[in-house]
């Protein structure tokens, strides 16, 4: 059965190498990666994020360096085990290939 977010129309990767990114002075574990965005696990005591919030500098680690791009918080989903914050990334045309590379590098199994 497909994961509920598969209804978005883009492939999302959930089986990831442990990956953290830093936003607002706090480290977030990456929950999933898709062609248009990422899901981050929000832990208790971390900074508050809100739907519609624009984040100017989201650092995505690549083997060749760090890709920085802006994004917007698109959803916050609370489950029994954690809260996932979805961020729609807004790459410019020159960043699209690097964003795809980020998704490939973080996946445990090739797409």
PDB file of N, CA and C in Angstrom:
ATOM      1  N   UNK A   1       0.835  -1.181   0.000  1.00  0.00           N
ATOM      2  CA  UNK A   1       0.000   0.000   0.000  1.00  0.00           C
ATOM      3  C   UNK A   1       0.880   1.245   0.000  1.00  0.00           C
ATOM      4  N   UNK A   2       0.528   2.237  -0.777  1.00  0.00           N
ATOM      5  CA  UNK A   2       1.325   3.454  -0.893  1.00  0.00           C
ATOM      6  C   UNK A   2       1.220   4.287   0.371  1.00  0.00           C
ATOM      7  N   UNK A   3       2.296   4.993   0.686  1.00  0.00           N
ATOM      8  CA  UNK A   3       2.302   5.927   1.798  1.00  0.00           C
ATOM      9  C   UNK A   3       1.336   7.046   1.448  1.00  0.00           C
ATOM     10  N   UNK A   4       0.612   7.646   2.418  1.00  0.00           N
ATOM     11  CA  UNK A   4      -0.373   8.687   2.101  1.00  0.00           C
ATOM     12  C   UNK A   4       0.186   9.832   1.280  1.00  0.00           C
ATOM     13  N   UNK A   5       1.449  10.203   1.480  1.00  0.00           N
ATOM     14  CA  UNK A   5       1.992  11.332   0.731  1.00  0.00           C
ATOM     15  C   UNK A   5       2.240  10.989  -0.732  1.00  0.00           C
ATOM     16  N   UNK A   6       2.170   9.702  -1.101  1.00  0.00           N
ATOM     17  CA  UNK A   6       2.361   9.343  -2.504  1.00  0.00           C
ATOM     18  C   UNK A   6       1.244   9.942  -3.365  1.00  0.00           C
ATOM     19  N   UNK A   7       0.138  10.352  -2.736  1.00  0.00           N
ATOM     20  CA  UNK A   7      -0.955  10.976  -3.464  1.00  0.00           C
ATOM     21  C   UNK A   7      -0.556  12.345  -4.008  1.00  0.00           C
ATOM     22  N   UNK A   8       0.565  12.883  -3.574  1.00  0.00           N
ATOM     23  CA  UNK A   8       1.021  14.185  -4.028  1.00  0.00           C
ATOM     24  C   UNK A   8       1.435  14.168  -5.491  1.00  0.00           C
ATOM     25  N   UNK A   9       1.723  13.015  -6.035  1.00  0.00           N
ATOM     26  CA  UNK A   9       2.117  12.954  -7.429  1.00  0.00           C
ATOM     27  C   UNK A   9       3.619  13.001  -7.646  1.00  0.00           C
ATOM     28  N   UNK A  10       4.403  12.944  -6.560  1.00  0.00           N
ATOM     29  CA  UNK A  10       5.849  12.872  -6.746  1.00  0.00           C
ATOM     30  C   UNK A  10       6.403  11.813  -5.812  1.00  0.00           C
ATOM     31  N   UNK A  11       7.493  11.211  -6.240  1.00  0.00           N
ATOM     32  CA  UNK A  11       8.117  10.136  -5.478  1.00  0.00           C
ATOM     33  C   UNK A  11       8.792  10.690  -4.233  1.00  0.00           C
ATOM     34  N   UNK A  12       8.556  10.057  -3.106  1.00  0.00           N
ATOM     35  CA  UNK A  12       9.199  10.440  -1.856  1.00  0.00           C
ATOM     36  C   UNK A  12      10.017   9.257  -1.370  1.00  0.00           C
ATOM     37  N   UNK A  13      11.177   9.552  -0.790  1.00  0.00           N
ATOM     38  CA  UNK A  13      12.074   8.532  -0.266  1.00  0.00           C
ATOM     39  C   UNK A  13      12.032   8.585   1.249  1.00  0.00           C
ATOM     40  N   UNK A  14      11.694   7.447   1.871  1.00  0.00           N
ATOM     41  CA  UNK A  14      11.608   7.355   3.337  1.00  0.00           C
ATOM     42  C   UNK A  14      12.755   6.550   3.927  1.00  0.00           C
ATOM     43  N   UNK A  15      13.325   5.646   3.148  1.00  0.00           N
ATOM     44  CA  UNK A  15      14.399   4.775   3.619  1.00  0.00           C
ATOM     45  C   UNK A  15      15.723   5.508   3.391  1.00  0.00           C
ATOM     46  N   UNK A  16      16.111   6.331   4.384  1.00  0.00           N
ATOM     47  CA  UNK A  16      17.223   7.263   4.227  1.00  0.00           C
ATOM     48  C   UNK A  16      18.405   6.940   5.127  1.00  0.00           C
ATOM     49  N   UNK A  17      19.571   7.364   4.668  1.00  0.00           N
ATOM     50  CA  UNK A  17      20.730   7.396   5.554  1.00  0.00           C
ATOM     51  C   UNK A  17      20.423   8.457   6.610  1.00  0.00           C
ATOM     52  N   UNK A  18      20.886   8.270   7.848  1.00  0.00           N
ATOM     53  CA  UNK A  18      20.640   9.310   8.861  1.00  0.00           C
ATOM     54  C   UNK A  18      21.152  10.663   8.355  1.00  0.00           C
ATOM     55  N   UNK A  19      20.267  11.625   8.338  1.00  0.00           N
ATOM     56  CA  UNK A  19      20.604  12.947   7.824  1.00  0.00           C
ATOM     57  C   UNK A  19      20.002  13.998   8.725  1.00  0.00           C
ATOM     58  N   UNK A  20      20.812  14.966   9.108  1.00  0.00           N
ATOM     59  CA  UNK A  20      20.335  16.090   9.901  1.00  0.00           C
ATOM     60  C   UNK A  20      20.633  17.377   9.144  1.00  0.00           C
ATOM     61  N   UNK A  21      19.746  18.354   9.330  1.00  0.00           N
ATOM     62  CA  UNK A  21      20.023  19.693   8.821  1.00  0.00           C
ATOM     63  C   UNK A  21      19.757  20.674   9.953  1.00  0.00           C
ATOM     64  N   UNK A  22      20.392  21.825   9.877  1.00  0.00           N
ATOM     65  CA  UNK A  22      20.241  22.827  10.927  1.00  0.00           C
ATOM     66  C   UNK A  22      19.390  23.984  10.437  1.00  0.00           C
ATOM     67  N   UNK A  23      18.338  24.278  11.216  1.00  0.00           N
ATOM     68  CA  UNK A  23      17.471  25.427  10.964  1.00  0.00           C
ATOM     69  C   UNK A  23      17.232  26.113  12.297  1.00  0.00           C
ATOM     70  N   UNK A  24      17.252  27.415  12.301  1.00  0.00           N
ATOM     71  CA  UNK A  24      16.963  28.186  13.505  1.00  0.00           C
ATOM     72  C   UNK A  24      17.829  27.746  14.688  1.00  0.00           C
ATOM     73  N   UNK A  25      19.072  27.381  14.427  1.00  0.00           N
ATOM     74  CA  UNK A  25      19.982  26.987  15.496  1.00  0.00           C
ATOM     75  C   UNK A  25      19.679  25.637  16.117  1.00  0.00           C
ATOM     76  N   UNK A  26      18.894  24.811  15.461  1.00  0.00           N
ATOM     77  CA  UNK A  26      18.509  23.497  15.974  1.00  0.00           C
ATOM     78  C   UNK A  26      18.713  22.464  14.870  1.00  0.00           C
ATOM     79  N   UNK A  27      19.140  21.262  15.258  1.00  0.00           N
ATOM     80  CA  UNK A  27      19.334  20.181  14.282  1.00  0.00           C
ATOM     81  C   UNK A  27      18.040  19.361  14.182  1.00  0.00           C
ATOM     82  N   UNK A  28      17.597  19.144  12.936  1.00  0.00           N
ATOM     83  CA  UNK A  28      16.403  18.360  12.644  1.00  0.00           C
ATOM     84  C   UNK A  28      16.802  17.100  11.896  1.00  0.00           C
ATOM     85  N   UNK A  29      16.198  15.982  12.258  1.00  0.00           N
ATOM     86  CA  UNK A  29      16.394  14.731  11.518  1.00  0.00           C
ATOM     87  C   UNK A  29      15.493  14.770  10.284  1.00  0.00           C
ATOM     88  N   UNK A  30      16.045  14.410   9.117  1.00  0.00           N
ATOM     89  CA  UNK A  30      15.248  14.357   7.891  1.00  0.00           C
ATOM     90  C   UNK A  30      14.416  13.077   7.912  1.00  0.00           C
ATOM     91  N   UNK A  31      13.115  13.209   7.737  1.00  0.00           N
ATOM     92  CA  UNK A  31      12.170  12.099   7.752  1.00  0.00           C
ATOM     93  C   UNK A  31      11.980  11.514   6.356  1.00  0.00           C
ATOM     94  N   UNK A  32      11.859  12.393   5.356  1.00  0.00           N
ATOM     95  CA  UNK A  32      11.652  11.950   3.980  1.00  0.00           C
ATOM     96  C   UNK A  32      12.109  13.045   3.028  1.00  0.00           C
ATOM     97  N   UNK A  33      12.335  12.642   1.792  1.00  0.00           N
ATOM     98  CA  UNK A  33      12.775  13.568   0.754  1.00  0.00           C
ATOM     99  C   UNK A  33      11.957  13.297  -0.496  1.00  0.00           C
ATOM    100  N   UNK A  34      11.495  14.343  -1.135  1.00  0.00           N
ATOM    101  CA  UNK A  34      10.791  14.218  -2.396  1.00  0.00           C
ATOM    102  C   UNK A  34      11.363  15.181  -3.413  1.00  0.00           C
ATOM    103  N   UNK A  35      10.851  15.119  -4.613  1.00  0.00           N
ATOM    104  CA  UNK A  35      11.332  15.982  -5.689  1.00  0.00           C
ATOM    105  C   UNK A  35      11.050  17.446  -5.396  1.00  0.00           C
ATOM    106  N   UNK A  36      10.053  17.714  -4.569  1.00  0.00           N
ATOM    107  CA  UNK A  36       9.670  19.099  -4.305  1.00  0.00           C
ATOM    108  C   UNK A  36       9.901  19.545  -2.868  1.00  0.00           C
ATOM    109  N   UNK A  37      10.330  18.628  -1.993  1.00  0.00           N
ATOM    110  CA  UNK A  37      10.499  19.067  -0.617  1.00  0.00           C
ATOM    111  C   UNK A  37      11.044  18.000   0.294  1.00  0.00           C
ATOM    112  N   UNK A  38      11.113  18.357   1.577  1.00  0.00           N
ATOM    113  CA  UNK A  38      11.610  17.453   2.605  1.00  0.00           C
ATOM    114  C   UNK A  38      10.664  17.466   3.789  1.00  0.00           C
ATOM    115  N   UNK A  39      10.693  16.365   4.542  1.00  0.00           N
ATOM    116  CA  UNK A  39       9.975  16.284   5.800  1.00  0.00           C
ATOM    117  C   UNK A  39      10.997  16.194   6.915  1.00  0.00           C
ATOM    118  N   UNK A  40      10.818  17.004   7.950  1.00  0.00           N
ATOM    119  CA  UNK A  40      11.724  17.028   9.086  1.00  0.00           C
ATOM    120  C   UNK A  40      10.979  16.622  10.348  1.00  0.00           C
ATOM    121  N   UNK A  41      11.656  15.885  11.227  1.00  0.00           N
ATOM    122  CA  UNK A  41      11.047  15.491  12.494  1.00  0.00           C
ATOM    123  C   UNK A  41      11.247  16.625  13.489  1.00  0.00           C
ATOM    124  N   UNK A  42      10.150  17.137  14.009  1.00  0.00           N
ATOM    125  CA  UNK A  42      10.166  18.209  14.991  1.00  0.00           C
ATOM    126  C   UNK A  42      10.126  17.581  16.375  1.00  0.00           C
ATOM    127  N   UNK A  43      11.148  17.822  17.166  1.00  0.00           N
ATOM    128  CA  UNK A  43      11.220  17.252  18.506  1.00  0.00           C
ATOM    129  C   UNK A  43      10.762  18.269  19.537  1.00  0.00           C
ATOM    130  N   UNK A  44      10.271  17.763  20.657  1.00  0.00           N
ATOM    131  CA  UNK A  44       9.854  18.646  21.743  1.00  0.00           C
ATOM    132  C   UNK A  44      11.036  19.512  22.161  1.00  0.00           C
ATOM    133  N   UNK A  45      10.770  20.770  22.434  1.00  0.00           N
ATOM    134  CA  UNK A  45      11.817  21.681  22.845  1.00  0.00           C
ATOM    135  C   UNK A  45      12.538  22.353  21.691  1.00  0.00           C
ATOM    136  N   UNK A  46      12.235  21.936  20.462  1.00  0.00           N
ATOM    137  CA  UNK A  46      12.853  22.553  19.292  1.00  0.00           C
ATOM    138  C   UNK A  46      12.147  23.849  18.942  1.00  0.00           C
ATOM    139  N   UNK A  47      12.679  24.574  17.984  1.00  0.00           N
ATOM    140  CA  UNK A  47      12.048  25.839  17.573  1.00  0.00           C
ATOM    141  C   UNK A  47      10.690  25.579  16.926  1.00  0.00           C
ATOM    142  N   UNK A  48       9.804  26.517  17.100  1.00  0.00           N
ATOM    143  CA  UNK A  48       8.480  26.410  16.497  1.00  0.00           C
ATOM    144  C   UNK A  48       8.547  26.807  15.025  1.00  0.00           C
ATOM    145  N   UNK A  49       7.877  26.044  14.200  1.00  0.00           N
ATOM    146  CA  UNK A  49       7.717  26.368  12.791  1.00  0.00           C
ATOM    147  C   UNK A  49       6.220  26.470  12.532  1.00  0.00           C
ATOM    148  N   UNK A  50       5.802  27.279  11.578  1.00  0.00           N
ATOM    149  CA  UNK A  50       4.382  27.405  11.295  1.00  0.00           C
ATOM    150  C   UNK A  50       4.124  27.339   9.797  1.00  0.00           C
ATOM    151  N   UNK A  51       2.940  26.869   9.436  1.00  0.00           N
ATOM    152  CA  UNK A  51       2.559  26.731   8.034  1.00  0.00           C
ATOM    153  C   UNK A  51       2.617  28.100   7.364  1.00  0.00           C
ATOM    154  N   UNK A  52       3.268  28.142   6.215  1.00  0.00           N
ATOM    155  CA  UNK A  52       3.429  29.387   5.472  1.00  0.00           C
ATOM    156  C   UNK A  52       4.727  30.115   5.793  1.00  0.00           C
ATOM    157  N   UNK A  53       5.444  29.659   6.811  1.00  0.00           N
ATOM    158  CA  UNK A  53       6.703  30.312   7.183  1.00  0.00           C
ATOM    159  C   UNK A  53       7.742  30.101   6.087  1.00  0.00           C
ATOM    160  N   UNK A  54       8.364  31.182   5.670  1.00  0.00           N
ATOM    161  CA  UNK A  54       9.424  31.110   4.662  1.00  0.00           C
ATOM    162  C   UNK A  54      10.763  30.974   5.382  1.00  0.00           C
ATOM    163  N   UNK A  55      11.553  30.028   4.925  1.00  0.00           N
ATOM    164  CA  UNK A  55      12.893  29.803   5.471  1.00  0.00           C
ATOM    165  C   UNK A  55      13.867  30.088   4.333  1.00  0.00           C
ATOM    166  N   UNK A  56      14.693  31.109   4.506  1.00  0.00           N
ATOM    167  CA  UNK A  56      15.554  31.574   3.426  1.00  0.00           C
ATOM    168  C   UNK A  56      16.738  30.665   3.139  1.00  0.00           C
ATOM    169  N   UNK A  57      17.291  30.013   4.174  1.00  0.00           N
ATOM    170  CA  UNK A  57      18.521  29.236   3.987  1.00  0.00           C
ATOM    171  C   UNK A  57      18.359  27.841   4.589  1.00  0.00           C
ATOM    172  N   UNK A  58      18.070  26.884   3.734  1.00  0.00           N
ATOM    173  CA  UNK A  58      17.967  25.489   4.156  1.00  0.00           C
ATOM    174  C   UNK A  58      19.201  24.772   3.622  1.00  0.00           C
ATOM    175  N   UNK A  59      20.097  24.324   4.515  1.00  0.00           N
ATOM    176  CA  UNK A  59      21.328  23.671   4.072  1.00  0.00           C
ATOM    177  C   UNK A  59      21.120  22.166   3.871  1.00  0.00           C
ATOM    178  N   UNK A  60      21.332  21.699   2.658  1.00  0.00           N
ATOM    179  CA  UNK A  60      21.192  20.283   2.339  1.00  0.00           C
ATOM    180  C   UNK A  60      22.575  19.707   2.064  1.00  0.00           C
ATOM    181  N   UNK A  61      23.018  18.730   2.872  1.00  0.00           N
ATOM    182  CA  UNK A  61      24.381  18.199   2.706  1.00  0.00           C
ATOM    183  C   UNK A  61      24.508  17.302   1.475  1.00  0.00           C
ATOM    184  N   UNK A  62      25.489  17.621   0.656  1.00  0.00           N
ATOM    185  CA  UNK A  62      25.843  16.805  -0.505  1.00  0.00           C
ATOM    186  C   UNK A  62      27.256  16.281  -0.286  1.00  0.00           C
ATOM    187  N   UNK A  63      27.597  15.211  -0.975  1.00  0.00           N
ATOM    188  CA  UNK A  63      28.959  14.691  -0.877  1.00  0.00           C
ATOM    189  C   UNK A  63      29.975  15.746  -1.331  1.00  0.00           C
ATOM    190  N   UNK A  64      29.578  16.605  -2.274  1.00  0.00           N
ATOM    191  CA  UNK A  64      30.485  17.607  -2.823  1.00  0.00           C
ATOM    192  C   UNK A  64      30.386  18.957  -2.114  1.00  0.00           C
ATOM    193  N   UNK A  65      29.614  19.056  -1.039  1.00  0.00           N
ATOM    194  CA  UNK A  65      29.460  20.331  -0.343  1.00  0.00           C
ATOM    195  C   UNK A  65      28.059  20.469   0.214  1.00  0.00           C
ATOM    196  N   UNK A  66      27.601  21.685   0.369  1.00  0.00           N
ATOM    197  CA  UNK A  66      26.275  21.955   0.925  1.00  0.00           C
ATOM    198  C   UNK A  66      25.476  22.781  -0.079  1.00  0.00           C
ATOM    199  N   UNK A  67      24.260  22.340  -0.337  1.00  0.00           N
ATOM    200  CA  UNK A  67      23.328  23.055  -1.211  1.00  0.00           C
ATOM    201  C   UNK A  67      22.427  23.906  -0.313  1.00  0.00           C
ATOM    202  N   UNK A  68      22.374  25.204  -0.568  1.00  0.00           N
ATOM    203  CA  UNK A  68      21.544  26.119   0.210  1.00  0.00           C
ATOM    204  C   UNK A  68      20.400  26.591  -0.674  1.00  0.00           C
ATOM    205  N   UNK A  69      19.176  26.455  -0.163  1.00  0.00           N
ATOM    206  CA  UNK A  69      18.033  26.947  -0.928  1.00  0.00           C
ATOM    207  C   UNK A  69      16.917  27.372   0.011  1.00  0.00           C
ATOM    208  N   UNK A  70      16.005  28.206  -0.473  1.00  0.00           N
ATOM    209  CA  UNK A  70      14.870  28.618   0.346  1.00  0.00           C
ATOM    210  C   UNK A  70      13.736  27.604   0.278  1.00  0.00           C
ATOM    211  N   UNK A  71      12.817  27.737   1.218  1.00  0.00           N
ATOM    212  CA  UNK A  71      11.645  26.880   1.232  1.00  0.00           C
ATOM    213  C   UNK A  71      10.535  27.504   2.060  1.00  0.00           C
ATOM    214  N   UNK A  72       9.372  26.850   2.030  1.00  0.00           N
ATOM    215  CA  UNK A  72       8.202  27.307   2.781  1.00  0.00           C
ATOM    216  C   UNK A  72       7.612  26.108   3.507  1.00  0.00           C
ATOM    217  N   UNK A  73       7.286  26.288   4.787  1.00  0.00           N
ATOM    218  CA  UNK A  73       6.637  25.225   5.553  1.00  0.00           C
ATOM    219  C   UNK A  73       5.254  25.006   4.949  1.00  0.00           C
ATOM    220  N   UNK A  74       5.011  23.779   4.466  1.00  0.00           N
ATOM    221  CA  UNK A  74       3.759  23.504   3.760  1.00  0.00           C
ATOM    222  C   UNK A  74       2.763  22.694   4.576  1.00  0.00           C
ATOM    223  N   UNK A  75       3.242  21.914   5.539  1.00  0.00           N
ATOM    224  CA  UNK A  75       2.317  21.169   6.405  1.00  0.00           C
ATOM    225  C   UNK A  75       3.025  20.755   7.680  1.00  0.00           C
ATOM    226  N   UNK A  76       2.217  20.485   8.682  1.00  0.00           N
ATOM    227  CA  UNK A  76       2.704  19.939   9.949  1.00  0.00           C
ATOM    228  C   UNK A  76       1.779  18.770  10.267  1.00  0.00           C
ATOM    229  N   UNK A  77       2.361  17.572  10.366  1.00  0.00           N
ATOM    230  CA  UNK A  77       1.585  16.361  10.610  1.00  0.00           C
ATOM    231  C   UNK A  77       1.998  15.747  11.936  1.00  0.00           C
ATOM    232  N   UNK A  78       1.025  15.565  12.817  1.00  0.00           N
ATOM    233  CA  UNK A  78       1.283  14.976  14.125  1.00  0.00           C
ATOM    234  C   UNK A  78       0.834  13.519  14.099  1.00  0.00           C
ATOM    235  N   UNK A  79       1.747  12.608  14.489  1.00  0.00           N
ATOM    236  CA  UNK A  79       1.407  11.192  14.588  1.00  0.00           C
ATOM    237  C   UNK A  79       1.577  10.770  16.042  1.00  0.00           C
ATOM    238  N   UNK A  80       1.350   9.495  16.319  1.00  0.00           N
ATOM    239  CA  UNK A  80       1.533   8.994  17.681  1.00  0.00           C
ATOM    240  C   UNK A  80       2.987   9.050  18.124  1.00  0.00           C
ATOM    241  N   UNK A  81       3.905   8.959  17.176  1.00  0.00           N
ATOM    242  CA  UNK A  81       5.323   8.870  17.540  1.00  0.00           C
ATOM    243  C   UNK A  81       6.108  10.163  17.351  1.00  0.00           C
ATOM    244  N   UNK A  82       5.692  11.035  16.443  1.00  0.00           N
ATOM    245  CA  UNK A  82       6.449  12.262  16.217  1.00  0.00           C
ATOM    246  C   UNK A  82       5.630  13.270  15.402  1.00  0.00           C
ATOM    247  N   UNK A  83       6.206  14.447  15.238  1.00  0.00           N
ATOM    248  CA  UNK A  83       5.614  15.489  14.403  1.00  0.00           C
ATOM    249  C   UNK A  83       6.529  15.707  13.203  1.00  0.00           C
ATOM    250  N   UNK A  84       5.957  15.685  12.003  1.00  0.00           N
ATOM    251  CA  UNK A  84       6.725  15.905  10.785  1.00  0.00           C
ATOM    252  C   UNK A  84       6.330  17.264  10.203  1.00  0.00           C
ATOM    253  N   UNK A  85       7.341  18.076   9.925  1.00  0.00           N
ATOM    254  CA  UNK A  85       7.142  19.372   9.298  1.00  0.00           C
ATOM    255  C   UNK A  85       7.547  19.230   7.833  1.00  0.00           C
ATOM    256  N   UNK A  86       6.624  19.473   6.930  1.00  0.00           N
ATOM    257  CA  UNK A  86       6.911  19.404   5.502  1.00  0.00           C
ATOM    258  C   UNK A  86       7.330  20.767   4.989  1.00  0.00           C
ATOM    259  N   UNK A  87       8.435  20.796   4.269  1.00  0.00           N
ATOM    260  CA  UNK A  87       8.929  22.044   3.705  1.00  0.00           C
ATOM    261  C   UNK A  87       9.016  21.899   2.186  1.00  0.00           C
ATOM    262  N   UNK A  88       8.296  22.760   1.492  1.00  0.00           N
ATOM    263  CA  UNK A  88       8.364  22.785   0.030  1.00  0.00           C
ATOM    264  C   UNK A  88       9.595  23.597  -0.337  1.00  0.00           C
ATOM    265  N   UNK A  89      10.553  22.940  -0.991  1.00  0.00           N
ATOM    266  CA  UNK A  89      11.780  23.609  -1.399  1.00  0.00           C
ATOM    267  C   UNK A  89      11.531  24.422  -2.653  1.00  0.00           C
ATOM    268  N   UNK A  90      12.256  25.522  -2.802  1.00  0.00           N
ATOM    269  CA  UNK A  90      12.079  26.414  -3.936  1.00  0.00           C
ATOM    270  C   UNK A  90      13.418  26.624  -4.643  1.00  0.00           C
ATOM    271  N   UNK A  91      13.905  25.572  -5.320  1.00  0.00           N
ATOM    272  CA  UNK A  91      15.192  25.693  -6.016  1.00  0.00           C
ATOM    273  C   UNK A  91      15.060  26.573  -7.256  1.00  0.00           C
ATOM    274  N   UNK A  92      16.152  27.239  -7.595  1.00  0.00           N
ATOM    275  CA  UNK A  92      16.154  27.903  -8.897  1.00  0.00           C
ATOM    276  C   UNK A  92      16.603  26.865  -9.928  1.00  0.00           C
ATOM    277  N   UNK A  93      16.544  27.228 -11.186  1.00  0.00           N
ATOM    278  CA  UNK A  93      16.826  26.259 -12.255  1.00  0.00           C
ATOM    279  C   UNK A  93      18.201  25.623 -12.118  1.00  0.00           C
ATOM    280  N   UNK A  94      19.170  26.376 -11.628  1.00  0.00           N
ATOM    281  CA  UNK A  94      20.533  25.847 -11.506  1.00  0.00           C
ATOM    282  C   UNK A  94      20.678  24.849 -10.360  1.00  0.00           C
ATOM    283  N   UNK A  95      19.712  24.788  -9.452  1.00  0.00           N
ATOM    284  CA  UNK A  95      19.793  23.906  -8.290  1.00  0.00           C
ATOM    285  C   UNK A  95      19.030  22.598  -8.461  1.00  0.00           C
ATOM    286  N   UNK A  96      18.244  22.450  -9.505  1.00  0.00           N
ATOM    287  CA  UNK A  96      17.396  21.271  -9.664  1.00  0.00           C
ATOM    288  C   UNK A  96      18.207  19.976  -9.705  1.00  0.00           C
ATOM    289  N   UNK A  97      19.299  19.969 -10.438  1.00  0.00           N
ATOM    290  CA  UNK A  97      20.118  18.765 -10.534  1.00  0.00           C
ATOM    291  C   UNK A  97      20.734  18.428  -9.173  1.00  0.00           C
ATOM    292  N   UNK A  98      21.191  19.439  -8.441  1.00  0.00           N
ATOM    293  CA  UNK A  98      21.767  19.199  -7.109  1.00  0.00           C
ATOM    294  C   UNK A  98      20.708  18.698  -6.129  1.00  0.00           C
ATOM    295  N   UNK A  99      19.485  19.194  -6.236  1.00  0.00           N
ATOM    296  CA  UNK A  99      18.407  18.720  -5.371  1.00  0.00           C
ATOM    297  C   UNK A  99      18.125  17.238  -5.642  1.00  0.00           C
ATOM    298  N   UNK A 100      18.119  16.850  -6.910  1.00  0.00           N
ATOM    299  CA  UNK A 100      17.930  15.439  -7.264  1.00  0.00           C
ATOM    300  C   UNK A 100      19.098  14.604  -6.726  1.00  0.00           C
ATOM    301  N   UNK A 101      20.302  15.133  -6.817  1.00  0.00           N
ATOM    302  CA  UNK A 101      21.488  14.440  -6.299  1.00  0.00           C
ATOM    303  C   UNK A 101      21.369  14.245  -4.778  1.00  0.00           C
ATOM    304  N   UNK A 102      20.870  15.260  -4.065  1.00  0.00           N
ATOM    305  CA  UNK A 102      20.663  15.146  -2.618  1.00  0.00           C
ATOM    306  C   UNK A 102      19.736  13.968  -2.309  1.00  0.00           C
ATOM    307  N   UNK A 103      18.646  13.866  -3.041  1.00  0.00           N
ATOM    308  CA  UNK A 103      17.698  12.769  -2.835  1.00  0.00           C
ATOM    309  C   UNK A 103      18.366  11.415  -3.101  1.00  0.00           C
ATOM    310  N   UNK A 104      19.129  11.315  -4.174  1.00  0.00           N
ATOM    311  CA  UNK A 104      19.809  10.065  -4.507  1.00  0.00           C
ATOM    312  C   UNK A 104      20.877   9.705  -3.471  1.00  0.00           C
ATOM    313  N   UNK A 105      21.668  10.687  -3.024  1.00  0.00           N
ATOM    314  CA  UNK A 105      22.738  10.429  -2.071  1.00  0.00           C
ATOM    315  C   UNK A 105      22.220   9.997  -0.706  1.00  0.00           C
ATOM    316  N   UNK A 106      21.056  10.459  -0.314  1.00  0.00           N
ATOM    317  CA  UNK A 106      20.530  10.160   1.021  1.00  0.00           C
ATOM    318  C   UNK A 106      19.768   8.833   1.053  1.00  0.00           C
ATOM    319  N   UNK A 107      19.328   8.333  -0.101  1.00  0.00           N
ATOM    320  CA  UNK A 107      18.537   7.101  -0.162  1.00  0.00           C
ATOM    321  C   UNK A 107      19.417   5.893   0.171  1.00  0.00           C
ATOM    322  N   UNK A 108      18.877   4.981   0.970  1.00  0.00           N
ATOM    323  CA  UNK A 108      19.589   3.741   1.280  1.00  0.00           C
ATOM    324  C   UNK A 108      19.574   2.775   0.107  1.00  0.00           C
ATOM    325  N   UNK A 109      18.491   2.813  -0.655  1.00  0.00           N
ATOM    326  CA  UNK A 109      18.377   1.953  -1.830  1.00  0.00           C
ATOM    327  C   UNK A 109      18.194   2.825  -3.051  1.00  0.00           C
ATOM    328  N   UNK A 110      18.842   2.503  -4.170  1.00  0.00           N
ATOM    329  CA  UNK A 110      18.708   3.321  -5.374  1.00  0.00           C
ATOM    330  C   UNK A 110      17.272   3.365  -5.868  1.00  0.00           C
ATOM    331  N   UNK A 111      16.893   4.520  -6.417  1.00  0.00           N
ATOM    332  CA  UNK A 111      15.525   4.680  -6.943  1.00  0.00           C
ATOM    333  C   UNK A 111      15.352   3.921  -8.238  1.00  0.00           C
TER     334      UNK A 111
END
